[in-house]
Amino acid sequence: MTDSKYFTTTKKGEIFELKAELNSDKKEKKKEAVKKVIASMTTGKDVSALFPDVVNCMQTDNLELKKLVYLYLMNYAKSQPDMAIMAVNTFVKDCEDPNPLIRALAVRTMGCIRVDKITEYLCEPLRKCLKDEDPYVRKTAAVCVAKLHDINAQLVEDQGFLDTLKDLISDSNPMVVANAVAALSEIAESHPSSNLLDLNPQSINKLLTALNECTEWGQIFILDCLANYTPKDDREAQSICERVTPRLSHANSAVVLSAVKVLMKFMEMLSKDLDYYGTLLKKLAPPLVTLLSAEPELQYVALRNINLIVQKRPEILKHEMKVFFVKYNDPIYVKLEKLDIMIRLASQANIAQVLAELKEYATEVDVDFVRKAVRAIGRCAIKVEQSAERCVSTLLDLIQTKVNYVVQEAIVVIKDIFRKYPNKYESVIATLCENLDSLDEPEARAAMIWIVGEYAERIDNADELLESFLEGFHDESTQVQLQLLTAIVKLFLKKPTETQELVQQVLSLATQDSDNPDLRDRGYIYWRLLSTDPVAAKEVVLAEKPLISEETDLIEPTLLDELICYIGTLASVYHKPPSAFVEGGRGVVHKSLPPRTASSESAESPETAPTGAPPGEQPDVIPAQGDLLGDLLNLDLGPPVSGPPLATSSVQMGAVDLLGGGLDSLIGGTNFVAPPTAAVPANLGAPIGSGLSDLFDLTSGVGTLSGSYVAPKAVWLPAMKAKGLEISGTFTRQVGSISMDLQLTNKALQVMTDFAIQFNRNSFGLAPAAPLQVHAPLSPNQTVEISLPLSTVGSVMKMEPLNNLQVAVKNNIDVFYFSTLYPLHILFVEDGKMDRQMFLATWKDIPNENEAQFQIRDCPLNAEAASSKLQSSNIFTVAKRNVEGQDMLYQSLKLTNGIWVLAELRIQPGNPSCTLSLKCRAPEVSQHVYQAYETILKN
Amino acid sequence: MIGGLFIYNHKGEVLISRVYRDDIGRNAVDAFRVNVIHARQQVRSPVTNIARTSFFHVKRSNIWLAAVTKQNVNAAMVFEFLYKMCDVMAAYFGKISEENIKSNFVLIYELLDEILDFGYPQNSETGALKTFITQQGIKSQHQTKEEQSQITSQVTGQIGWRREGIKYRRNELFLDVLESVNLLMSPQGQVLSAHVSGRVVMKSYLSGMPECKFGMNDKIVIEKQGKGTADETSKSGKQSIAIDDCTFHQCVRLSKFDSERSISFIPPDGEFELMRYRTTKDIILPFRVIPLVREVGRTKLEVKVVIKSNFKPSLLAQKIEVRIPTPLNTSGVQVICMKGKAKYKASENAIVWKIKRMAGMKESQISAEIELLPTNDKKKWARPPISMNFEVPFAPSGLKVRYLKVFEPKLNYSDHDVIKWVRYIGRSGIYETRC
């Protein structure tokens, strides 16, 4: 009899036909029909319409049919809760069946039906089954408690199932014990505080006894549970270790790894002088090596774990280098991991063998693998000094192969070797320079440029080489640009006479034509250094470099210790703490609570998924799309490359040199050897540092904002700095639109025309929504008032402070630059009222570190008044409570970029100061939200 | 724990889908297909994280088995379970193929319901499962109460792998020592790494609940016993072997092995793998491969390979195959060999040289001229190693079975009545010489 035929029926009207068959009188036909239904269900078709008909088949003597119907029920009960009730009677009846297999089946299935109404009926049968005479039923019931807890935790506690479950730990049957341990461990995870498992020497002893008797899976549950226990002293730790070590000979790799976890953890408590400590270390190596003869997938898990173990206790595997040699047929993921461990184990004793291997690998075909092998040779040179020379010559051999990616990778590592052993291997520079043209990867280009700059005095044509890179300066990546800037400055300091022109060229490229703040900053620093004190410049730029460490890419020690506690689990495979990849909503215990973004609704969407990332760099869990916070956070975490590619980016390109002029004036008056290119007129008369003082003026200005939500206009650009143009202004928000109210005054003696305005990129993407329209020419002493509408769809770049806005205004005379701070409340949107439930959930979900508390002094308002005042600025009161005479206002607001801020405002009648607690996923904004509160409440 | 389990065919169509946890949505099944099965690049990891959901997969022929979870599960356990799942399916219906899976989908669902509960693996010993998952649902209706409780106590019991009341007229057992010898040798003949991974497979046809004890020439045991008589130590010292590590079937009492290094157990009925072991010292390498590759200009390669057999002349090695890789731009090959047959297989980019039989302490040679097409491909030929396959009738590790004692106190047969067979087979694992 073959069942494959059920997969083939795909005609129309199928559901209708099935319905008829399900209601057939013939048993065989019924069973056939149910099979067809299950087959369709598997292939993803929706057969939920058949619910009543399938459930009708449930009362049968045929066990196979019953199981099929149960399978269907588990799948669809949730979508048809009312219909599912129909099944309850059968379940309850089956739980009383004389056949233990049927009793167990019923209790197992009931737990999988996640319908509240059914859950209530489950309690009585479950209670009976937990005390059933048959161990098979008890072990099934034990797991069922965990299922029920997942549906309704409160119910499980109320019904006292947890105590019954605890009793099962002392059950006579090892499998019941194992399942009870598994269920309790899972439940305990969601109650970190409760001492559910209550591990003490007595219960540990019971677990260790069961360990010898239960199935391989049960052993894993028990060992994983043991690993959470902390022995009271080293003697207890040793005695547990002694009883766990036999597990290292188990055929099941998971049992072995879980045993290794327990041993690695408890070993911490043992004194290193103890004989036993040494014995244990010796016992750990063979089983770890044996794991490498398992199937490739398990080898991969084992290797990721060995990587951790080798970092924690290198002595365990120090003699086992050979087993990590790569085999020709190993899958690529195994090869890459082995390579990693080889480097970690490399030492003076085995370096010759390792190098010979690495050289072999460098001729393989897989590009990633070859690159990693080449890089590994460099790391060996840095790690084992005696081998450095051999490594360098190996790398030179590889460069001779002219295989493009090999050459590039080799150059990147040679740079590090130069840093580690200065003035030793410079003879190879000539060979490196021959390959200059073939370098097309930023990292390799940057490395080569660094080498040229560092050894400029020994390379005759260093200036030509660097100049050749300069031609395409703007097309280079940031990494290369920064390196090129530094290299040319080094060159200039070493050979000042011939390279003056070159250094001017690169400084102007970096400061005036670049929109990258890092590059500009670095450019200006060099510029000022060179112009004020060339000797100091030499000391700074050509200073001795700190040594580079021997071990790169080590896992940070606290993380390593945490990961050791997770040996065998996914965390050890990803090399990330569970909080980084486990959804937080289900109350998983976190050993540490880093702020993270929980995105539930789009969690499954494939487009946000990192696909097939190489195991070396496991996918960072990328915040899902639609998580607007990601935008802001990216600015923090990501490299300072250009902002998100928005449609307006071309407009923003125009604002590139916003800062140029302002800072230009900084150095304009100083005695720089040669003035910068004539394109930007030096503002000789301006006092040094004017741009900055401007900024400070405004900072203090913000504190004194007054008026109802709209601050009075403050002077943003004094006339003396802008050739007679004075600009003052303020920001407003009215019915959803933001505008900048400007007042332009002409204090010069000539007429001003051709006004235009642009903003630099800023934290919230503020940009003019329309051009600056000054209709008539502005005659001397005339003032004009303009309201400039703003949008928030401009390019985003995080500013410091967050609400800083850099503005350029142009007229027929010149371009002027100034910066100002905008009050954050202009960004509070109208639909910022959060639903109460949502508020509660979000408040809980945001980690406590993100909470900020502020005092608002001298604000004698009552709750009512405060609430209404805040409401008109789009801060909405979600709920209000009176606790011990204090009024608590729970408020929410939303920023234009979708960031929610939750607030708790505590007002004490009679006390003029109130307390504001803010919670937000982007804690940076809190300070500014507080300022907005203060401004609004006080005016 | 495991949140769900999916089986796909090579096209990514779902054959089996069983979800155990509420946190696994219906789209998980598609996410894996889109991101892994249909991914353009080669799979770079057996564990994939897609939007905070982790997928573990293994492949059997062209069938994909994927386990999915949202929690921090024991990853080693998940893979072990997937392998076990494959074993169980194979024991029920043979090869894991699309056709077999479709034909047995009801059975597979029934098995999945039994061996995974809420994502926790349960007893998955085929011996036990076959007593009550039979695909003949009616049968269970006619079981007596004793039969039922016998089933449940076996499934949950301490000896979950064997049922009571087994009877044979002839008590018999077979022991196979199967070893695979692995070698990586440099072109100069230096051993870069060599190890033997061995398995002791036992087929037992014994009545009742027999207590067995297995003994081999383990150095540690022999030295311990030899302490009394110095004479014996010197004699047996040579014959004993150092075992780097060994693992045992779950029937073996591990604590006893740990304390006394004795291997005692009650075996499952029929065939099972008693132990696996690994040795690295004093390995007998049955063959030595001596390669000589010479590049004659840019369009010609001359290859000469000599193989030498290194064991007792009275023994015969069989199924010898030497695989000499050729460059991708090979246009023609001429081969001359002293013994056996050699052929250039263009589709496999290799010269395959086969010899049916070869006695110990012999030597044979092949020489080939490889014509190459001129290419301007900058990538160098990776020169894969020369690999070898063979089978020899001895254990390259030197392992010897010393005894296998059987005690069954309740039934009236003694150790002497059991017929025992022992066989040694040494095969090549990855046996490579770089050239």
Short mmCIF file of N, CA and C in Angstrom, two decimals, chain A residues 621-719:
data_model
loop_
_atom_site.label_atom_id
_atom_site.label_comp_id
_atom_site.label_asym_id
_atom_site.label_seq_id
_atom_site.Cartn_x
_atom_site.Cartn_y
_atom_site.Cartn_z
N VAL A 621 21.96 40.09 13.85
CA VAL A 621 20.52 40.10 13.69
C VAL A 621 20.13 41.53 13.33
N ILE A 622 19.76 41.68 12.11
CA ILE A 622 19.50 43.02 11.60
C ILE A 622 18.12 43.46 12.05
N PRO A 623 18.00 44.67 12.55
CA PRO A 623 16.68 45.13 12.93
C PRO A 623 15.77 45.09 11.71
N ALA A 624 14.61 44.55 11.90
CA ALA A 624 13.72 44.35 10.76
C ALA A 624 13.36 45.69 10.13
N GLN A 625 12.97 45.60 8.88
CA GLN A 625 12.55 46.81 8.21
C GLN A 625 11.31 47.36 8.89
N GLY A 626 11.12 48.62 8.77
CA GLY A 626 9.96 49.20 9.42
C GLY A 626 10.29 49.54 10.85
N ASP A 627 11.39 49.09 11.29
CA ASP A 627 11.82 49.45 12.62
C ASP A 627 12.60 50.75 12.48
N LEU A 628 11.89 51.81 12.62
CA LEU A 628 12.49 53.09 12.27
C LEU A 628 13.66 53.43 13.16
N LEU A 629 13.64 52.85 14.31
CA LEU A 629 14.72 53.12 15.23
C LEU A 629 16.05 52.73 14.62
N GLY A 630 15.99 51.64 13.82
CA GLY A 630 17.20 51.17 13.18
C GLY A 630 17.95 52.31 12.50
N ASP A 631 17.19 53.19 11.89
CA ASP A 631 17.81 54.31 11.20
C ASP A 631 18.73 55.09 12.10
N LEU A 632 18.21 55.37 13.26
CA LEU A 632 18.97 56.21 14.15
C LEU A 632 20.15 55.45 14.72
N LEU A 633 19.87 54.21 15.07
CA LEU A 633 20.93 53.41 15.68
C LEU A 633 22.05 53.16 14.69
N ASN A 634 21.68 52.96 13.46
CA ASN A 634 22.69 52.72 12.45
C ASN A 634 23.73 53.82 12.47
N LEU A 635 23.24 55.00 12.69
CA LEU A 635 24.15 56.13 12.67
C LEU A 635 25.17 55.99 13.77
N ASP A 636 24.75 55.34 14.82
CA ASP A 636 25.66 55.13 15.92
C ASP A 636 26.68 54.05 15.62
N LEU A 637 26.15 52.96 15.08
CA LEU A 637 26.96 51.76 14.99
C LEU A 637 27.75 51.68 13.71
N GLY A 638 27.10 52.02 12.64
CA GLY A 638 27.70 51.82 11.35
C GLY A 638 28.92 52.70 11.16
N PRO A 639 29.72 52.37 10.18
CA PRO A 639 30.86 53.22 9.88
C PRO A 639 30.35 54.54 9.31
N PRO A 640 31.12 55.57 9.44
CA PRO A 640 30.63 56.87 9.05
C PRO A 640 30.63 57.05 7.54
N VAL A 641 29.98 56.18 6.86
CA VAL A 641 29.84 56.37 5.43
C VAL A 641 28.60 57.20 5.17
N SER A 642 28.27 57.37 3.93
CA SER A 642 27.15 58.25 3.63
C SER A 642 25.86 57.71 4.21
N GLY A 643 24.93 58.58 4.46
CA GLY A 643 23.68 58.23 5.09
C GLY A 643 22.82 57.38 4.19
N PRO A 644 21.62 57.07 4.63
CA PRO A 644 20.75 56.24 3.82
C PRO A 644 20.47 56.92 2.48
N PRO A 645 20.51 56.14 1.43
CA PRO A 645 20.34 56.74 0.11
C PRO A 645 18.91 57.16 -0.13
N LEU A 646 18.58 58.36 0.28
CA LEU A 646 17.23 58.87 0.08
C LEU A 646 17.16 59.59 -1.25
N ALA A 647 15.94 59.82 -1.65
CA ALA A 647 15.74 60.44 -2.96
C ALA A 647 16.38 61.82 -3.02
N THR A 648 16.49 62.47 -1.88
CA THR A 648 16.96 63.84 -1.90
C THR A 648 18.47 63.95 -1.85
N SER A 649 19.13 62.83 -1.94
CA SER A 649 20.57 62.89 -1.70
C SER A 649 21.28 63.78 -2.71
N SER A 650 20.74 63.88 -3.88
CA SER A 650 21.41 64.70 -4.87
C SER A 650 21.36 66.17 -4.46
N VAL A 651 20.25 66.54 -3.86
CA VAL A 651 20.13 67.91 -3.38
C VAL A 651 21.17 68.16 -2.30
N GLN A 652 21.30 67.16 -1.44
CA GLN A 652 22.21 67.30 -0.32
C GLN A 652 23.65 67.44 -0.77
N MET A 653 23.96 66.89 -1.91
CA MET A 653 25.32 66.97 -2.37
C MET A 653 25.74 68.43 -2.51
N GLY A 654 24.77 69.25 -2.82
CA GLY A 654 25.07 70.67 -2.99
C GLY A 654 25.54 71.30 -1.69
N ALA A 655 25.09 70.74 -0.60
CA ALA A 655 25.40 71.34 0.70
C ALA A 655 26.72 70.84 1.24
N VAL A 656 27.42 70.17 0.37
CA VAL A 656 28.63 69.49 0.79
C VAL A 656 29.59 70.37 1.59
N ASP A 657 29.85 71.54 1.09
CA ASP A 657 30.89 72.31 1.75
C ASP A 657 30.33 73.35 2.70
N LEU A 658 29.19 73.00 3.28
CA LEU A 658 28.58 73.91 4.23
C LEU A 658 29.56 74.44 5.26
N LEU A 659 30.32 73.52 5.78
CA LEU A 659 31.20 73.90 6.87
C LEU A 659 32.44 74.58 6.35
N GLY A 660 32.73 74.27 5.12
CA GLY A 660 34.00 74.70 4.55
C GLY A 660 34.34 76.13 4.89
N GLY A 661 33.45 77.04 4.50
CA GLY A 661 33.75 78.45 4.68
C GLY A 661 33.91 78.82 6.14
N GLY A 662 32.97 78.30 6.94
CA GLY A 662 32.97 78.66 8.35
C GLY A 662 34.29 78.32 9.00
N LEU A 663 34.75 77.15 8.71
CA LEU A 663 35.99 76.75 9.35
C LEU A 663 37.19 77.34 8.64
N ASP A 664 36.93 77.62 7.41
CA ASP A 664 37.99 78.26 6.65
C ASP A 664 38.44 79.51 7.37
N SER A 665 37.44 80.20 7.89
CA SER A 665 37.76 81.44 8.58
C SER A 665 38.56 81.15 9.85
N LEU A 666 38.46 79.97 10.31
CA LEU A 666 39.22 79.59 11.49
C LEU A 666 40.70 79.74 11.25
N ILE A 667 41.09 79.30 10.09
CA ILE A 667 42.52 79.28 9.83
C ILE A 667 42.92 80.41 8.91
N GLY A 668 41.91 81.10 8.45
CA GLY A 668 42.19 82.15 7.47
C GLY A 668 43.23 83.14 7.97
N GLY A 669 43.10 83.53 9.21
CA GLY A 669 43.96 84.57 9.71
C GLY A 669 45.32 84.07 10.17
N THR A 670 45.51 82.82 10.16
CA THR A 670 46.76 82.30 10.73
C THR A 670 47.84 82.22 9.68
N ASN A 671 49.00 81.88 10.17
CA ASN A 671 50.17 81.95 9.29
C ASN A 671 50.45 80.63 8.60
N PHE A 672 49.53 80.15 7.87
CA PHE A 672 49.75 78.89 7.16
C PHE A 672 50.77 79.11 6.05
N VAL A 673 51.59 78.10 5.82
CA VAL A 673 52.67 78.24 4.84
C VAL A 673 52.15 78.69 3.49
N ALA A 674 51.15 78.03 3.03
CA ALA A 674 50.57 78.44 1.75
C ALA A 674 49.07 78.44 1.91
N PRO A 675 48.39 79.50 1.51
CA PRO A 675 46.93 79.54 1.68
C PRO A 675 46.27 78.48 0.81
N PRO A 676 45.11 78.03 1.23
CA PRO A 676 44.40 77.01 0.43
C PRO A 676 44.00 77.55 -0.92
N THR A 677 43.51 76.70 -1.72
CA THR A 677 43.13 77.09 -3.08
C THR A 677 42.24 78.32 -3.04
N ALA A 678 42.37 79.11 -4.04
CA ALA A 678 41.73 80.42 -4.03
C ALA A 678 40.22 80.35 -4.13
N ALA A 679 39.68 79.19 -4.40
CA ALA A 679 38.24 79.08 -4.64
C ALA A 679 37.43 79.61 -3.47
N VAL A 680 37.87 79.36 -2.27
CA VAL A 680 37.13 79.85 -1.12
C VAL A 680 37.82 81.10 -0.61
N PRO A 681 37.12 82.19 -0.63
CA PRO A 681 37.76 83.44 -0.19
C PRO A 681 38.02 83.39 1.31
N ALA A 682 39.21 83.70 1.69
CA ALA A 682 39.54 83.69 3.09
C ALA A 682 38.96 84.93 3.75
N ASN A 683 38.31 84.70 4.85
CA ASN A 683 37.64 85.80 5.52
C ASN A 683 38.58 86.40 6.56
N LEU A 684 39.46 87.22 6.04
CA LEU A 684 40.57 87.65 6.87
C LEU A 684 40.17 88.43 8.10
N GLY A 685 39.15 89.21 7.94
CA GLY A 685 38.79 90.08 9.05
C GLY A 685 38.09 89.38 10.20
N ALA A 686 37.54 88.23 9.93
CA ALA A 686 36.72 87.58 10.96
C ALA A 686 37.58 87.11 12.12
N PRO A 687 37.05 87.25 13.33
CA PRO A 687 37.80 86.77 14.48
C PRO A 687 37.91 85.24 14.44
N ILE A 688 39.01 84.76 14.93
CA ILE A 688 39.21 83.32 14.91
C ILE A 688 38.18 82.65 15.81
N GLY A 689 37.70 81.54 15.37
CA GLY A 689 36.76 80.78 16.20
C GLY A 689 35.36 81.35 16.18
N SER A 690 35.09 82.24 15.25
CA SER A 690 33.75 82.83 15.23
C SER A 690 32.67 81.78 15.05
N GLY A 691 32.93 80.85 14.18
CA GLY A 691 31.93 79.81 13.92
C GLY A 691 31.54 79.10 15.20
N LEU A 692 32.50 78.84 16.00
CA LEU A 692 32.23 78.09 17.21
C LEU A 692 31.49 78.93 18.22
N SER A 693 31.91 80.15 18.39
CA SER A 693 31.27 80.98 19.41
C SER A 693 29.80 81.16 19.06
N ASP A 694 29.56 81.22 17.79
CA ASP A 694 28.20 81.26 17.30
C ASP A 694 27.37 80.14 17.91
N LEU A 695 27.96 79.02 17.84
CA LEU A 695 27.28 77.82 18.29
C LEU A 695 26.99 77.90 19.78
N PHE A 696 27.97 78.38 20.51
CA PHE A 696 27.78 78.44 21.96
C PHE A 696 26.70 79.45 22.31
N ASP A 697 26.69 80.54 21.59
CA ASP A 697 25.63 81.53 21.80
C ASP A 697 24.28 80.86 21.80
N LEU A 698 24.12 80.07 20.80
CA LEU A 698 22.80 79.48 20.60
C LEU A 698 22.49 78.44 21.64
N THR A 699 23.50 77.76 22.08
CA THR A 699 23.24 76.74 23.09
C THR A 699 22.63 77.39 24.30
N SER A 700 23.21 78.50 24.69
CA SER A 700 22.65 79.16 25.86
C SER A 700 21.28 79.74 25.51
N GLY A 701 21.11 80.09 24.27
CA GLY A 701 19.83 80.66 23.84
C GLY A 701 18.68 79.71 24.03
N VAL A 702 18.92 78.45 23.80
CA VAL A 702 17.84 77.48 23.86
C VAL A 702 17.26 77.40 25.26
N GLY A 703 18.11 77.49 26.23
CA GLY A 703 17.65 77.39 27.61
C GLY A 703 16.65 78.48 27.96
N THR A 704 16.75 79.61 27.32
CA THR A 704 15.89 80.73 27.70
C THR A 704 14.73 80.91 26.73
N LEU A 705 14.42 79.92 25.98
CA LEU A 705 13.29 80.02 25.07
C LEU A 705 12.04 80.38 25.86
N SER A 706 11.25 81.28 25.32
CA SER A 706 10.03 81.62 26.05
C SER A 706 8.87 81.73 25.07
N GLY A 707 7.70 82.05 25.56
CA GLY A 707 6.52 82.09 24.71
C GLY A 707 5.88 80.73 24.68
N SER A 708 4.63 80.67 24.20
CA SER A 708 3.91 79.41 24.24
C SER A 708 4.32 78.56 23.04
N TYR A 709 5.13 77.62 23.30
CA TYR A 709 5.62 76.62 22.35
C TYR A 709 6.48 77.23 21.25
N VAL A 710 6.31 78.49 20.97
CA VAL A 710 7.15 79.08 19.95
C VAL A 710 8.08 80.06 20.63
N ALA A 711 9.33 79.78 20.54
CA ALA A 711 10.31 80.65 21.15
C ALA A 711 10.38 81.96 20.38
N PRO A 712 10.71 83.03 21.08
CA PRO A 712 10.90 84.29 20.34
C PRO A 712 12.11 84.15 19.44
N LYS A 713 12.11 84.95 18.45
CA LYS A 713 13.22 84.84 17.50
C LYS A 713 14.52 85.23 18.19
N ALA A 714 15.52 84.44 17.91
CA ALA A 714 16.83 84.75 18.44
C ALA A 714 17.74 85.07 17.26
N VAL A 715 18.77 85.82 17.54
CA VAL A 715 19.68 86.16 16.45
C VAL A 715 20.55 84.95 16.15
N TRP A 716 20.46 84.48 14.92
CA TRP A 716 21.23 83.30 14.53
C TRP A 716 22.54 83.70 13.86
N LEU A 717 22.45 84.76 13.10
CA LEU A 717 23.63 85.18 12.35
C LEU A 717 23.75 86.69 12.52
N PRO A 718 24.70 87.15 13.30
CA PRO A 718 24.84 88.60 13.49
C PRO A 718 25.38 89.26 12.22
N ALA A 719 25.02 90.50 12.05
CA ALA A 719 25.35 91.20 10.82
C ALA A 719 26.85 91.30 10.59
#
